[in-house]
Amino acid sequence: MSTLIFSVLILALTAIATLTTFNFVRQEQVLTNNDGRAKQAFEAAEAGLATALEYLGDGPDRDGDGSIDPVFDTDNDGMGDSSSVAIGQASVSVETNPKGFQIEVISTGFSDDRTAKHSISQLLGVADPLANDPSNPMISKGTVVIDGSATIHNPEGHSTVWSGGEVDLGSNNSTATNVPDMGDSGYPLCMDTSMTCKTVSSSNKLTVGLDVIENDSSLANLTPTQMFQNYFGMTPAAYRNSGLVTLETNSAEVNSDVQLATHEVVWVEGDATFENNTSVGCTVALSGNKTCKADDSEPSIVIINGDATFEGTPNFNGLVFVTGNANIKGNMTVVGSIVIAGDISSSAGGSMDIWYNSDVLNDLENAGARIGMAGTWKDF
C-alpha cells in the first residue's frame, strides 16, 4: 500500500513539475515574442522618422499645394504620396503637424501582427544660415570703382556704401546713393519698417556724402576668411561642410542651377559668370531692374567662392557674398545686400541697383537646411 501511495506522489510531483516547466517555457516564449514585436515596432518607427526628416529636409511642400506632403514616395517620382508604408514585415505611419516655422513629425511603427506599436516624435526646424545680417546695402573689403552707373538705396539707415578701400562713384549722371528723407512726416519711425521711408540723394558723381564710408581700416585689415566669419559665424570651408548649404553648384552649371532658387543657400565653387537674365530668391522670373513683390519673395543666399562677373540682367533677392572680386558688366539688381571680400567694380556699360531691405534679410532664416531640432526627440 505504501508503495502505491509513494508512486502516486511521484507521478503527481512529476506532473506538477512538467506543468510548471511548460508554463514557464510558454511565458518565456510570450515575453520573447512580445519583446521582438516591440523592437520591431520601435525600429519601424525609427525608420519612418528618419525617412520623414530626410524627405521634409529637402522641402515639405514639393507639389506646391500649400500643405505638407506625405513623406513616403512610393512611386519614386520625387514627391511623397503616402503617409504609411510597409518596412519588412512591419509597417509605419507618419503624421506631420505645422508648429510655426517648425514641423512636428510623429512616427508610429507597428509589428507584423499589429499587436505592438511604438510612437516617437521630433521637431523639424530650419537652421539659421546667417549668423549676422549685413547692415548696409553694399559692403566691400577693398575698393569700390563705378565706371558705369549705380543707384544704392538704404531707406532704413544713413549709410549706403561701407568700404575698406577708396570709393570712386565715377562720372555717370545716374549714379547716386539714397538715404531716408528727414523731411518725411514718418521719419524717423519709418526706418523701422522696410521700404517705407521716402529717400533723398546723398552722394553722386560730384559729391561723396557722409553715407559713404571709405578707407575703413577695420574692414580693410580683415582677411577674406575673417570677413566671411563675421557674417556666417564660421570659416568658408567649415560652412560649406556644415550642412547649411542646400544647393551646391559650379561655374559651368551656375546659371541654370540658380534660376528661381528660392529659400536656398547656394554655394558656387570657383570663379563664376552670371550671363543670363537670372532671378534668384523670387518665385517668379524678373526682368530688367524690377524687384520681387512681397508675396513672391522667398529670398536666398548666394555665396560665390571665387571671383564673380555679372552680365545680362541678374536679379537677386537676398544676400550675395563674393569671397573674391566682383565685376558688374550687365544690369544687376539686388534687394537685400551685397558683400564683397575683395574689390567691386562696374564697367562703363554696367549698372547696379541695390536696395537694402531688412525684411528680406530676416527671411533668410528660412533658407537654411531643415534638420531635426536637438532636444525635441520624444519616445512615447
Short mmCIF file of C-alpha atoms in Angstrom, two decimals:
data_model
loop_
_atom_site.label_atom_id
_atom_site.label_comp_id
_atom_site.label_asym_id
_atom_site.label_seq_id
_atom_site.Cartn_x
_atom_site.Cartn_y
_atom_site.Cartn_z
CA MET A 1 0.00 0.00 0.00
CA SER A 2 2.78 2.40 0.95
CA THR A 3 4.49 1.65 -2.34
CA LEU A 4 1.36 2.62 -4.28
CA ILE A 5 0.99 5.87 -2.37
CA PHE A 6 4.60 6.69 -2.98
CA SER A 7 4.24 6.02 -6.72
CA VAL A 8 1.16 8.25 -6.91
CA LEU A 9 3.04 11.04 -5.15
CA ILE A 10 5.93 10.70 -7.55
CA LEU A 11 3.57 10.83 -10.52
CA ALA A 12 1.81 13.89 -9.07
CA LEU A 13 5.08 15.69 -8.45
CA THR A 14 6.26 14.80 -11.93
CA ALA A 15 3.04 16.15 -13.42
CA ILE A 16 3.31 19.36 -11.40
CA ALA A 17 6.94 19.83 -12.42
CA THR A 18 6.04 19.18 -16.05
CA LEU A 19 3.17 21.67 -15.98
CA THR A 20 5.30 24.26 -14.20
CA THR A 21 8.09 23.88 -16.72
CA PHE A 22 5.60 24.08 -19.58
CA ASN A 23 4.04 27.27 -18.20
CA PHE A 24 7.47 28.79 -17.63
CA VAL A 25 8.57 27.98 -21.19
CA ARG A 26 5.30 29.31 -22.58
CA GLN A 27 5.65 32.56 -20.62
CA GLU A 28 9.22 32.94 -21.80
CA GLN A 29 8.07 32.47 -25.38
CA VAL A 30 5.32 35.05 -24.89
CA LEU A 31 7.77 37.53 -23.37
CA THR A 32 10.31 36.87 -26.11
CA ASN A 33 7.67 37.30 -28.81
CA ASN A 34 6.35 40.47 -27.17
CA ASP A 35 9.85 41.88 -26.89
CA GLY A 36 10.53 41.02 -30.53
CA ARG A 37 7.32 42.69 -31.65
CA ALA A 38 8.05 45.75 -29.50
CA LYS A 39 11.52 46.05 -31.05
CA GLN A 40 10.00 45.55 -34.49
CA ALA A 41 7.54 48.40 -33.89
CA PHE A 42 10.24 50.68 -32.46
CA GLU A 43 12.61 50.05 -35.37
CA ALA A 44 9.80 50.71 -37.84
CA ALA A 45 9.04 54.00 -36.06
CA GLU A 46 12.72 54.97 -36.17
CA ALA A 47 12.91 54.17 -39.88
CA GLY A 48 9.76 56.21 -40.53
CA LEU A 49 11.12 59.21 -38.61
CA ALA A 50 14.43 59.06 -40.49
CA THR A 51 12.62 58.91 -43.83
CA ALA A 52 10.36 61.80 -42.85
CA LEU A 53 13.26 64.02 -41.76
CA GLU A 54 15.14 63.29 -44.98
CA TYR A 55 12.12 63.96 -47.20
CA LEU A 56 10.97 67.10 -45.39
CA GLY A 57 14.56 68.36 -45.20
CA ASP A 58 14.56 68.73 -48.98
CA GLY A 59 11.26 70.62 -48.95
CA PRO A 60 7.99 69.94 -47.14
CA ASP A 61 5.71 71.07 -49.98
CA ARG A 62 7.20 69.81 -53.22
CA ASP A 63 3.91 69.79 -55.11
CA GLY A 64 3.22 73.42 -54.18
CA ASP A 65 -0.31 72.88 -52.90
CA GLY A 66 0.30 74.78 -49.68
CA SER A 67 0.23 71.68 -47.47
CA ILE A 68 2.94 69.45 -46.05
CA ASP A 69 3.43 66.45 -48.33
CA PRO A 70 3.08 62.83 -47.24
CA VAL A 71 6.63 61.68 -46.59
CA PHE A 72 6.76 58.34 -48.39
CA ASP A 73 7.45 58.40 -52.13
CA THR A 74 6.10 55.01 -53.17
CA ASP A 75 6.28 55.60 -56.92
CA ASN A 76 9.74 57.23 -56.94
CA ASP A 77 8.64 60.40 -58.71
CA GLY A 78 10.27 62.71 -56.17
CA MET A 79 7.02 63.61 -54.40
CA GLY A 80 5.53 61.97 -51.34
CA ASP A 81 2.25 60.20 -51.94
CA SER A 82 1.59 58.10 -48.83
CA SER A 83 1.73 58.56 -45.07
CA SER A 84 2.24 54.86 -44.35
CA VAL A 85 4.33 52.03 -45.80
CA ALA A 86 5.46 48.51 -45.04
CA ILE A 87 9.00 48.11 -43.69
CA GLY A 88 9.97 44.47 -43.99
CA GLN A 89 7.21 42.60 -42.20
CA ALA A 90 6.40 45.64 -40.06
CA SER A 91 4.69 48.89 -41.03
CA VAL A 92 4.87 52.57 -40.13
CA SER A 93 2.61 55.61 -40.31
CA VAL A 94 3.88 59.22 -40.14
CA GLU A 95 1.87 62.27 -39.12
CA THR A 96 3.09 65.86 -39.62
CA ASN A 97 1.82 68.98 -37.90
CA PRO A 98 2.98 72.55 -38.60
CA LYS A 99 4.24 74.34 -35.49
CA GLY A 100 5.03 77.87 -36.64
CA PHE A 101 8.28 77.64 -38.61
CA GLN A 102 8.78 74.10 -37.35
CA ILE A 103 7.13 70.80 -38.23
CA GLU A 104 6.21 68.18 -35.66
CA VAL A 105 6.83 64.69 -37.03
CA ILE A 106 5.14 61.75 -35.28
CA SER A 107 6.15 58.29 -36.48
CA THR A 108 4.20 55.24 -35.29
CA GLY A 109 5.58 51.78 -36.02
CA PHE A 110 3.60 48.53 -35.90
CA SER A 111 4.70 44.93 -35.54
CA ASP A 112 3.89 42.40 -38.24
CA ASP A 113 0.70 41.29 -36.46
CA ARG A 114 -0.05 44.89 -35.30
CA THR A 115 -0.26 43.77 -31.65
CA ALA A 116 2.61 46.09 -30.77
CA LYS A 117 3.04 49.72 -31.70
CA HIS A 118 5.54 52.42 -30.79
CA SER A 119 5.45 56.17 -31.43
CA ILE A 120 8.34 58.63 -31.48
CA SER A 121 8.37 62.28 -32.46
CA GLN A 122 10.75 65.11 -33.24
CA LEU A 123 10.50 68.73 -34.32
CA LEU A 124 11.94 69.63 -37.71
CA GLY A 125 13.27 73.17 -37.91
CA VAL A 126 15.36 75.39 -40.15
CA ALA A 127 18.91 76.18 -39.08
CA ASP A 128 19.58 79.91 -39.47
CA PRO A 129 22.24 80.12 -42.19
CA LEU A 130 23.26 83.71 -41.43
CA ALA A 131 24.80 84.48 -38.05
CA ASN A 132 24.88 88.26 -38.52
CA ASP A 133 22.85 90.27 -41.03
CA PRO A 134 24.68 92.95 -43.03
CA SER A 135 23.70 96.49 -42.06
CA ASN A 136 24.50 98.17 -45.39
CA PRO A 137 23.31 97.69 -48.95
CA MET A 138 26.91 97.39 -50.24
CA ILE A 139 29.95 96.27 -48.27
CA SER A 140 33.38 95.84 -49.84
CA LYS A 141 36.62 94.88 -48.11
CA GLY A 142 38.55 96.54 -50.93
CA THR A 143 37.88 99.37 -53.35
CA VAL A 144 34.61 100.39 -54.99
CA VAL A 145 35.01 101.72 -58.53
CA ILE A 146 31.89 102.66 -60.51
CA ASP A 147 32.63 103.29 -64.19
CA GLY A 148 29.06 102.55 -65.20
CA SER A 149 26.02 103.66 -63.24
CA ALA A 150 24.81 102.72 -59.79
CA THR A 151 21.92 103.58 -57.52
CA ILE A 152 22.31 102.38 -53.95
CA HIS A 153 19.32 102.78 -51.65
CA ASN A 154 19.08 102.47 -47.89
CA PRO A 155 15.63 103.59 -46.72
CA GLU A 156 16.41 102.15 -43.27
CA GLY A 157 19.60 103.99 -42.36
CA HIS A 158 22.06 106.71 -43.24
CA SER A 159 24.90 104.58 -44.64
CA THR A 160 24.93 103.06 -48.10
CA VAL A 161 28.48 102.02 -49.02
CA TRP A 162 30.97 100.67 -46.49
CA SER A 163 34.43 100.05 -47.91
CA GLY A 164 37.88 99.19 -46.69
CA GLY A 165 39.36 100.99 -49.71
CA GLU A 166 38.63 104.09 -51.75
CA VAL A 167 35.22 104.69 -53.26
CA ASP A 168 35.07 106.16 -56.78
CA LEU A 169 31.49 106.88 -57.88
CA GLY A 170 32.62 107.75 -61.42
CA SER A 171 31.12 110.33 -63.73
CA ASN A 172 27.75 108.89 -64.72
CA ASN A 173 24.84 111.26 -64.13
CA SER A 174 22.64 108.38 -62.99
CA THR A 175 24.92 107.29 -60.16
CA ALA A 176 23.54 108.19 -56.74
CA THR A 177 23.07 106.95 -53.22
CA ASN A 178 19.76 107.44 -51.42
CA VAL A 179 19.01 107.67 -47.69
CA PRO A 180 15.87 108.46 -45.67
CA ASP A 181 14.42 111.94 -46.13
CA MET A 182 14.45 113.62 -42.73
CA GLY A 183 11.62 115.82 -44.02
CA ASP A 184 9.36 112.78 -44.38
CA SER A 185 6.42 113.08 -42.00
CA GLY A 186 7.02 109.48 -40.92
CA TYR A 187 10.71 109.99 -40.16
CA PRO A 188 12.44 108.52 -38.16
CA LEU A 189 9.91 105.79 -37.31
CA CYS A 190 9.66 104.85 -40.98
CA MET A 191 13.21 103.45 -40.79
CA ASP A 192 11.89 100.64 -38.60
CA THR A 193 9.73 99.31 -41.45
CA SER A 194 11.35 98.19 -44.70
CA MET A 195 10.81 100.24 -47.84
CA THR A 196 8.51 102.85 -46.27
CA CYS A 197 10.74 105.93 -45.86
CA LYS A 198 10.91 108.47 -48.63
CA THR A 199 14.52 108.91 -49.70
CA VAL A 200 16.73 111.71 -50.94
CA SER A 201 20.02 111.65 -52.81
CA SER A 202 23.10 111.88 -50.60
CA SER A 203 26.06 111.08 -52.86
CA ASN A 204 26.60 111.39 -56.60
CA LYS A 205 29.37 111.83 -59.15
CA LEU A 206 30.21 115.27 -57.74
CA THR A 207 29.81 114.74 -54.03
CA VAL A 208 30.58 111.88 -51.68
CA GLY A 209 28.29 112.26 -48.70
CA LEU A 210 28.51 111.02 -45.14
CA ASP A 211 26.58 107.89 -46.12
CA VAL A 212 29.68 106.56 -47.90
CA ILE A 213 32.27 105.13 -45.51
CA GLU A 214 35.59 104.57 -47.25
CA ASN A 215 39.11 103.54 -46.25
CA ASP A 216 37.86 101.89 -43.06
CA SER A 217 40.90 100.04 -41.75
CA SER A 218 38.78 97.82 -39.50
CA LEU A 219 37.33 96.37 -42.70
CA ALA A 220 40.44 96.55 -44.87
CA ASN A 221 42.56 94.66 -42.33
CA LEU A 222 40.27 91.65 -42.32
CA THR A 223 41.24 88.61 -44.33
CA PRO A 224 38.53 87.26 -46.67
CA THR A 225 38.09 84.34 -44.27
CA GLN A 226 37.62 86.67 -41.30
CA MET A 227 35.11 88.72 -43.26
CA PHE A 228 33.18 85.58 -44.10
CA GLN A 229 33.20 84.57 -40.44
CA ASN A 230 31.76 87.95 -39.43
CA TYR A 231 28.53 87.15 -41.25
CA PHE A 232 28.31 83.37 -41.30
CA GLY A 233 29.92 82.51 -37.97
CA MET A 234 32.48 80.04 -39.32
CA THR A 235 35.16 79.68 -41.98
CA PRO A 236 34.12 79.12 -45.60
CA ALA A 237 35.38 75.52 -45.52
CA ALA A 238 33.51 74.75 -42.30
CA TYR A 239 30.35 76.42 -43.59
CA ARG A 240 30.41 74.50 -46.84
CA ASN A 241 30.59 71.21 -44.93
CA SER A 242 28.20 72.20 -42.13
CA GLY A 243 25.01 71.01 -43.77
CA LEU A 244 23.68 74.57 -44.03
CA VAL A 245 24.26 74.73 -47.80
CA THR A 246 21.16 73.50 -49.61
CA LEU A 247 22.35 73.85 -53.21
CA GLU A 248 25.92 73.48 -54.42
CA THR A 249 26.98 74.23 -57.97
CA ASN A 250 29.99 75.32 -60.04
CA SER A 251 30.91 77.86 -62.68
CA ALA A 252 29.73 75.63 -65.53
CA GLU A 253 26.27 74.96 -64.10
CA VAL A 254 25.59 78.07 -62.04
CA ASN A 255 23.29 79.88 -64.47
CA SER A 256 20.86 77.01 -64.83
CA ASP A 257 21.12 75.81 -61.22
CA VAL A 258 20.34 79.12 -59.51
CA GLN A 259 17.47 80.20 -61.73
CA LEU A 260 14.41 80.70 -59.49
CA ALA A 261 16.28 79.24 -56.50
CA THR A 262 14.03 80.18 -53.57
CA HIS A 263 14.79 79.86 -49.86
CA GLU A 264 18.11 78.26 -50.72
CA VAL A 265 21.67 78.64 -49.50
CA VAL A 266 23.62 78.41 -52.75
CA TRP A 267 27.34 77.65 -52.78
CA VAL A 268 29.11 78.37 -56.09
CA GLU A 269 32.56 76.83 -56.11
CA GLY A 270 35.14 78.71 -58.17
CA ASP A 271 35.05 81.82 -60.35
CA ALA A 272 31.60 82.33 -61.83
CA THR A 273 29.99 84.42 -64.56
CA PHE A 274 26.27 85.14 -64.39
CA GLU A 275 25.37 85.72 -68.01
CA ASN A 276 21.62 85.21 -68.25
CA ASN A 277 18.52 87.01 -67.02
CA THR A 278 18.94 85.19 -63.74
CA SER A 279 16.31 85.54 -60.99
CA VAL A 280 17.19 84.27 -57.52
CA GLY A 281 15.09 84.43 -54.35
CA CYS A 282 11.79 85.14 -56.09
CA THR A 283 9.15 82.63 -57.16
CA VAL A 284 8.67 84.43 -60.49
CA ALA A 285 11.24 85.47 -63.07
CA LEU A 286 12.05 89.18 -63.05
CA SER A 287 13.10 91.33 -65.98
CA GLY A 288 15.15 94.50 -66.03
CA ASN A 289 15.54 96.18 -62.66
CA LYS A 290 12.15 95.10 -61.32
CA THR A 291 12.09 93.97 -57.70
CA CYS A 292 10.31 90.96 -56.26
CA LYS A 293 6.85 91.53 -54.78
CA ALA A 294 6.44 90.61 -51.12
CA ASP A 295 4.02 87.77 -51.93
CA ASP A 296 6.60 86.23 -54.30
CA SER A 297 9.61 86.77 -52.06
CA GLU A 298 11.49 83.69 -50.85
CA PRO A 299 15.00 85.14 -50.51
CA SER A 300 18.15 83.11 -50.95
CA ILE A 301 21.82 83.39 -50.06
CA VAL A 302 24.29 83.09 -52.95
CA ILE A 303 27.92 82.54 -51.96
CA ILE A 304 30.50 82.67 -54.76
CA ASN A 305 33.74 81.13 -53.52
CA GLY A 306 35.94 82.97 -56.01
CA ASP A 307 35.63 85.96 -58.33
CA ALA A 308 32.24 86.88 -59.79
CA THR A 309 31.27 88.58 -63.03
CA PHE A 310 27.69 89.73 -63.51
CA GLU A 311 26.50 90.05 -67.11
CA GLY A 312 23.00 90.12 -68.57
CA THR A 313 20.33 91.25 -66.09
CA PRO A 314 20.85 89.18 -62.94
CA ASN A 315 18.34 89.86 -60.17
CA PHE A 316 18.99 88.73 -56.59
CA ASN A 317 16.50 88.84 -53.74
CA GLY A 318 18.50 88.08 -50.59
CA LEU A 319 22.24 88.17 -49.92
CA VAL A 320 25.10 87.94 -52.41
CA PHE A 321 28.51 87.20 -50.89
CA VAL A 322 31.65 87.03 -53.03
CA THR A 323 34.86 85.79 -51.44
CA GLY A 324 36.96 87.35 -54.22
CA ASN A 325 36.43 90.32 -56.55
CA ALA A 326 33.20 91.31 -58.29
CA ASN A 327 32.81 92.95 -61.69
CA ILE A 328 29.44 94.19 -62.92
CA LYS A 329 29.23 94.26 -66.70
CA GLY A 330 25.47 93.91 -67.07
CA ASN A 331 22.47 95.40 -65.31
CA MET A 332 22.41 93.94 -61.81
CA THR A 333 19.68 94.30 -59.19
CA VAL A 334 20.00 93.25 -55.54
CA VAL A 335 17.31 93.56 -52.88
CA GLY A 336 18.84 92.77 -49.51
CA SER A 337 22.60 93.28 -49.51
CA ILE A 338 25.79 92.52 -51.43
CA VAL A 339 29.06 91.82 -49.60
CA ILE A 340 32.42 91.56 -51.37
CA ALA A 341 35.54 90.24 -49.65
CA GLY A 342 37.67 91.84 -52.38
CA ASP A 343 37.17 94.77 -54.77
CA ILE A 344 33.98 95.64 -56.61
CA SER A 345 33.86 97.44 -59.94
CA SER A 346 31.43 98.13 -62.73
CA SER A 347 32.35 98.60 -66.37
CA ALA A 348 31.20 101.54 -68.46
CA GLY A 349 28.24 99.58 -69.75
CA GLY A 350 27.29 98.08 -66.43
CA SER A 351 24.73 99.25 -63.90
CA MET A 352 23.77 98.36 -60.33
CA ASP A 353 20.52 98.92 -58.49
CA ILE A 354 21.00 97.91 -54.84
CA TRP A 355 18.21 98.13 -52.25
CA TYR A 356 18.78 97.44 -48.57
CA ASN A 357 15.82 95.51 -47.15
CA SER A 358 15.95 94.10 -43.63
CA ASP A 359 12.70 92.14 -44.11
CA VAL A 360 14.35 90.22 -46.93
CA LEU A 361 17.49 89.61 -44.84
CA ASN A 362 15.43 88.48 -41.83
CA ASP A 363 13.56 86.00 -44.01
CA LEU A 364 16.87 84.33 -44.90
CA GLU A 365 16.47 82.32 -41.69
CA ASN A 366 14.02 80.22 -43.71
CA ALA A 367 16.62 79.49 -46.39
CA GLY A 368 18.69 77.16 -44.24
CA ALA A 369 18.67 73.38 -44.20
CA ARG A 370 15.78 71.70 -42.38
CA ILE A 371 17.06 69.48 -39.62
CA GLY A 372 15.78 67.59 -36.60
CA MET A 373 15.99 70.02 -33.69
CA ALA A 374 18.21 68.95 -30.80
CA GLY A 375 16.37 68.14 -27.59
CA THR A 376 12.98 67.59 -29.26
CA TRP A 377 13.15 63.81 -29.82
CA LYS A 378 10.46 62.09 -27.77
CA ASP A 379 9.77 58.43 -27.15
CA PHE A 380 6.20 57.81 -26.03
#
